[in-house]
C-alpha cells in the first residue's frame, strides 16, 4: 500500500501529480524542485507536507520522478542506495528506451523496483503555475516494467493512479512505447511546428476555424523538453516523418495533376481509416 509519496520535479506533470495526490489521496506528500521559488510555493499552498530530502527518500513507498529523461537517469543513479527497500520508483518521461535501458543495471539488486511510466496527459503550457489536479482525469497511464517486476507493484501503481483520475492502464515495453509514441505524440508536434512555419501563418485572422486551432495547438511547446525528446527517439521519429513526407508528396502529385478520381479515393481511404480508429477509441 502506498502511504508516503515523493515527487521530484514540480513542472506541469510533476506539479499536477502533486496537486492530484494532495486533493484525491490521504498520502503524506514530499516534494523537491530545482527552483526553490516553486518549491516554496508548493509548500505555502499546502500541496506538499514537506521537502523531499535525500534522507527522506527512504521513507517513500513511491517516488515519482518528473524530470527530463537524462536528468531522470542521473537522479536514479545518484540516489540508488537511498530509495526505500521494496519501494517503487516511477518516472514520467515521454521516451522510455533512453531511461529504462541504462537504468536496468543500475537498479538491479538495488532493493527497489523501478517502473518506466508515461502519463498520457498534458496541455500546451508548462510549469507549476499551469499544473492542476484534474489533468489526469480519464487519461491513459503507460507502464514499461522490467521483466520480473512483482505484480503487486503494478497493482499498487494502478490502484494509486486510479485515485488520481487515470482511466486506462496500458502495459508496454520501452521499444514498443517509443515506436508508437513517435507517431501518436512526437510527429504531431513536429507537424504543428512545421505548419506554423508557413509564411501564410501570420495572416490567419478572420480565416481560421477549428481545424486551424487543432493543427497549431501543440506548436506552443516547451522547446527544451521537446528537443531532448525528439533527439532521444530520433530513429523512430524520423521514420514517421519520412512516411508522412511520402504521403504529402503523393497528395501534392495527385492535386498537381488534377486527378479527381485518385484524389477522391485517397480522401475516402483516409476517412475510412479515421472512422475505424474512432470505433476503437
C-alpha positions as semicolon CSV with decimal commas, in nm:
position;residue;x (nm);y (nm);z (nm)
1;X;0,000;0,000;0,000
2;X;0,126;0,346;-0,092
3;X;0,117;0,583;0,205
4;X;0,412;0,819;0,156
5;X;0,492;0,963;-0,186
6;X;0,781;1,173;-0,308
7;X;0,764;1,386;-0,623
8;X;1,086;1,503;-0,787
9;X;1,027;1,789;-1,031
10;X;0,726;2,019;-0,997
11;X;0,666;2,124;-1,355
12;X;0,337;2,067;-1,535
13;X;0,333;1,690;-1,491
14;X;0,504;1,668;-1,153
15;X;0,311;1,966;-1,021
16;X;-0,019;1,821;-1,141
17;X;0,076;1,487;-0,985
18;X;0,145;1,662;-0,656
19;X;-0,179;1,858;-0,667
20;X;-0,380;1,547;-0,756
21;X;-0,217;1,345;-0,478
22;X;-0,291;1,625;-0,233
23;X;-0,653;1,655;-0,346
24;X;-0,754;1,295;-0,405
25;X;-0,550;1,087;-0,159
26;X;-0,457;1,091;0,208
27;X;-0,092;1,013;0,135
28;X;0,188;1,204;0,301
29;X;0,343;1,401;0,016
30;X;0,703;1,518;-0,004
31;X;0,844;1,709;-0,298
32;X;1,150;1,876;-0,441
33;X;1,228;2,100;-0,733
34;X;1,530;2,265;-0,888
35;X;1,370;2,608;-0,845
36;X;1,343;2,698;-0,478
37;X;1,066;2,951;-0,551
38;X;0,846;2,678;-0,699
39;X;0,916;2,450;-0,405
40;X;0,831;2,730;-0,163
41;X;0,506;2,798;-0,347
42;X;0,401;2,432;-0,328
43;X;0,478;2,429;0,043
44;X;0,298;2,759;0,106
45;X;-0,011;2,636;-0,079
46;X;-0,017;2,327;0,140
47;X;0,022;2,092;-0,157
48;X;0,333;1,939;-0,002
49;X;0,366;1,813;0,352
50;X;0,740;1,862;0,346
51;X;1,058;1,873;0,141
52;X;1,187;1,553;-0,016
53;X;1,547;1,550;0,103
54;X;1,794;1,274;0,024
55;X;1,748;1,139;0,374
56;X;1,370;1,114;0,331
57;X;1,382;0,913;0,010
58;X;1,395;0,601;0,224
59;X;1,059;0,696;0,379
60;X;0,873;0,692;0,046
61;X;0,670;0,395;-0,070
62;X;0,661;0,559;-0,413
63;X;0,892;0,817;-0,569
64;X;0,762;0,983;-0,884
65;X;1,035;1,140;-1,095
66;X;0,905;1,409;-1,330
67;X;1,232;1,523;-1,486
68;X;1,371;1,521;-1,839
69;X;1,497;1,173;-1,938
70;X;1,870;1,240;-1,898
71;X;1,812;1,403;-1,559
72;X;1,599;1,107;-1,455
73;X;1,879;0,860;-1,525
74;X;2,125;1,080;-1,336
75;X;1,892;1,118;-1,038
76;X;1,814;0,747;-1,001
77;X;2,179;0,655;-1,044
78;X;2,296;0,908;-0,786
79;X;2,034;0,807;-0,527
80;X;2,040;0,433;-0,595
81;X;2,126;0,346;-0,238
82;X;1,880;0,588;-0,077
83;X;1,545;0,460;-0,207
84;X;1,337;0,252;0,030
85;X;1,398;-0,121;0,006
86;X;1,089;-0,272;-0,153
87;X;0,969;0,070;-0,263
88;X;0,871;0,181;-0,614
89;X;1,038;0,447;-0,828
90;X;0,848;0,559;-1,138
91;X;0,947;0,814;-1,397
92;X;0,710;1,020;-1,613
93;X;0,924;1,080;-1,921
94;X;0,798;1,092;-2,278
95;X;1,057;0,841;-2,404
96;X;1,135;0,515;-2,235
97;X;1,430;0,343;-2,401
98;X;1,686;0,608;-2,301
99;X;1,563;0,583;-1,941
100;X;1,485;0,215;-1,890
101;X;1,781;0,070;-2,080
102;X;2,066;0,246;-1,891
103;X;1,889;0,205;-1,557
104;X;1,844;-0,170;-1,596
105;X;2,187;-0,248;-1,449
106;X;2,177;0,048;-1,208
107;X;1,866;-0,075;-1,027
108;X;1,948;-0,445;-1,046
109;X;1,981;-0,583;-0,693
110;X;1,933;-0,230;-0,552
111;X;1,636;-0,342;-0,346
112;X;1,371;-0,116;-0,501
113;X;1,154;-0,152;-0,811
114;X;1,195;0,090;-1,099
115;X;0,900;0,116;-1,338
116;X;0,900;0,328;-1,650
117;X;0,587;0,539;-1,671
118;X;0,431;0,787;-1,912
119;X;0,111;0,972;-1,816
120;X;-0,065;1,046;-2,144
121;X;-0,183;1,391;-2,046
122;X;-0,072;1,746;-2,099
123;X;-0,161;2,093;-2,216
124;X;0,021;2,348;-2,431
125;X;0,150;2,536;-2,126
126;X;0,425;2,427;-1,891
127;X;0,537;2,485;-1,534
128;X;0,393;2,453;-1,187
129;X;0,178;2,764;-1,232
130;X;-0,020;2,581;-1,500
131;X;-0,041;2,248;-1,315
132;X;-0,383;2,137;-1,195
133;X;-0,511;1,825;-1,017
134;X;-0,764;1,726;-1,285
135;X;-0,503;1,688;-1,560
136;X;-0,513;1,308;-1,546
137;X;-0,890;1,256;-1,549
138;X;-0,965;0,957;-1,777
139;X;-0,607;0,965;-1,909
140;X;-0,403;0,660;-2,001
141;X;-0,101;0,562;-1,794
142;X;0,161;0,366;-1,985
143;X;0,389;0,142;-1,777
144;X;0,703;-0,030;-1,906
145;X;0,816;-0,253;-1,617
146;X;1,121;-0,475;-1,635
147;X;1,053;-0,848;-1,670
148;X;1,017;-0,996;-1,326
149;X;0,867;-0,687;-1,166
150;X;0,629;-0,816;-0,897
151;X;0,264;-0,796;-0,999
152;X;0,189;-0,649;-0,657
153;X;0,393;-0,339;-0,751
154;X;0,195;-0,291;-1,070
155;X;-0,130;-0,341;-0,882
156;X;-0,028;-0,079;-0,627
157;X;0,062;0,169;-0,901
158;X;-0,269;0,119;-1,081
159;X;-0,476;0,143;-0,763
160;X;-0,293;0,465;-0,679
161;X;-0,325;0,603;-1,035
162;X;-0,699;0,548;-1,037
163;X;-0,729;0,772;-0,733
164;X;-0,563;1,048;-0,936
165;X;-0,821;1,008;-1,213
166;X;-0,643;0,782;-1,463
167;X;-0,891;0,578;-1,663
168;X;-0,674;0,330;-1,850
169;X;-0,358;0,132;-1,779
170;X;-0,152;0,043;-2,084
171;X;0,133;-0,205;-2,032
172;X;0,413;-0,186;-2,287
173;X;0,783;-0,230;-2,343
174;X;1,025;0,062;-2,386
175;X;1,074;-0,035;-2,751
176;X;0,703;-0,054;-2,832
177;X;0,634;0,266;-2,640
178;X;0,895;0,470;-2,827
179;X;0,787;0,332;-3,164
180;X;0,420;0,419;-3,115
181;X;0,472;0,746;-2,928
182;X;0,681;0,873;-3,220
183;X;0,361;0,857;-3,425
184;X;0,088;0,944;-3,175
185;X;0,263;1,232;-2,999
186;X;0,600;1,341;-3,132
187;X;0,503;1,351;-3,500
188;X;0,200;1,566;-3,414
189;X;0,429;1,823;-3,250
190;X;0,666;1,823;-3,548
191;X;0,377;1,870;-3,791
192;X;0,229;2,150;-3,585
193;X;0,562;2,333;-3,572
194;X;0,618;2,289;-3,945
195;X;0,263;2,403;-4,015
196;X;0,302;2,735;-3,833
197;X;0,631;2,782;-4,016
198;X;0,440;2,868;-4,332
199;X;0,465;3,234;-4,447
200;X;0,084;3,227;-4,452
201;X;0,059;3,172;-4,075
202;X;0,059;3,539;-3,966
203;X;-0,238;3,608;-4,194
204;X;-0,476;3,363;-4,028
205;X;-0,706;3,613;-3,852
206;X;-1,058;3,600;-3,988
207;X;-0,975;3,291;-4,195
208;X;-0,941;3,026;-3,925
209;X;-1,177;2,787;-3,752
210;X;-1,143;2,465;-3,556
211;X;-0,906;2,288;-3,793
212;X;-0,650;2,570;-3,773
213;X;-0,664;2,569;-3,394
214;X;-0,630;2,191;-3,385
215;X;-0,327;2,195;-3,616
216;X;-0,145;2,474;-3,433
217;X;-0,225;2,399;-3,068
218;X;0,078;2,186;-2,981
219;X;0,324;2,417;-3,157
220;X;0,304;2,614;-2,833
221;X;0,553;2,386;-2,662
222;X;0,850;2,371;-2,429
223;X;1,134;2,372;-2,680
224;X;1,395;2,247;-2,431
225;X;1,195;1,940;-2,336
226;X;1,081;1,853;-2,687
227;X;1,430;1,894;-2,833
228;X;1,552;1,629;-2,590
229;X;1,256;1,400;-2,654
230;X;1,289;1,422;-3,033
231;X;1,663;1,355;-3,034
232;X;1,635;1,069;-2,785
233;X;1,383;0,897;-3,011
234;X;1,525;1,013;-3,342
235;X;1,523;0,683;-3,531
236;X;1,153;0,614;-3,474
237;X;1,055;0,978;-3,519
238;X;1,249;1,029;-3,844
239;X;1,090;0,713;-3,981
240;X;0,744;0,858;-3,910
241;X;0,840;1,195;-4,061
242;X;0,967;1,023;-4,376
243;X;0,641;0,830;-4,406
244;X;0,441;1,149;-4,369
245;X;0,655;1,327;-4,631
246;X;0,580;1,042;-4,873
247;X;0,207;1,075;-4,805
248;X;0,217;1,452;-4,854
249;X;0,415;1,412;-5,175
250;X;0,150;1,172;-5,306
251;X;-0,122;1,427;-5,232
252;X;0,078;1,707;-5,396
253;X;0,140;1,496;-5,707
254;X;-0,226;1,398;-5,736
255;X;-0,354;1,752;-5,687
256;X;-0,097;1,897;-5,926
257;X;-0,210;1,653;-6,196
258;X;-0,574;1,735;-6,133
259;X;-0,652;1,367;-6,089
260;X;-1,000;1,393;-5,941
261;X;-1,072;1,022;-5,907
262;X;-0,737;0,943;-5,746
263;X;-0,774;1,234;-5,506
264;X;-1,123;1,126;-5,410
265;X;-1,001;0,771;-5,346
266;X;-0,719;0,900;-5,126
267;X;-0,957;1,114;-4,921
268;X;-1,208;0,829;-4,892
269;X;-0,933;0,594;-4,773
270;X;-0,824;0,844;-4,507
271;X;-1,183;0,894;-4,390
272;X;-1,236;0,519;-4,357
273;X;-0,917;0,482;-4,154
274;X;-1,026;0,762;-3,921
275;X;-1,372;0,610;-3,875
276;X;-1,217;0,274;-3,789
277;X;-0,984;0,441;-3,541
278;X;-1,273;0,625;-3,378
279;X;-1,461;0,298;-3,325
280;X;-1,169;0,167;-3,119
281;X;-1,142;0,478;-2,903
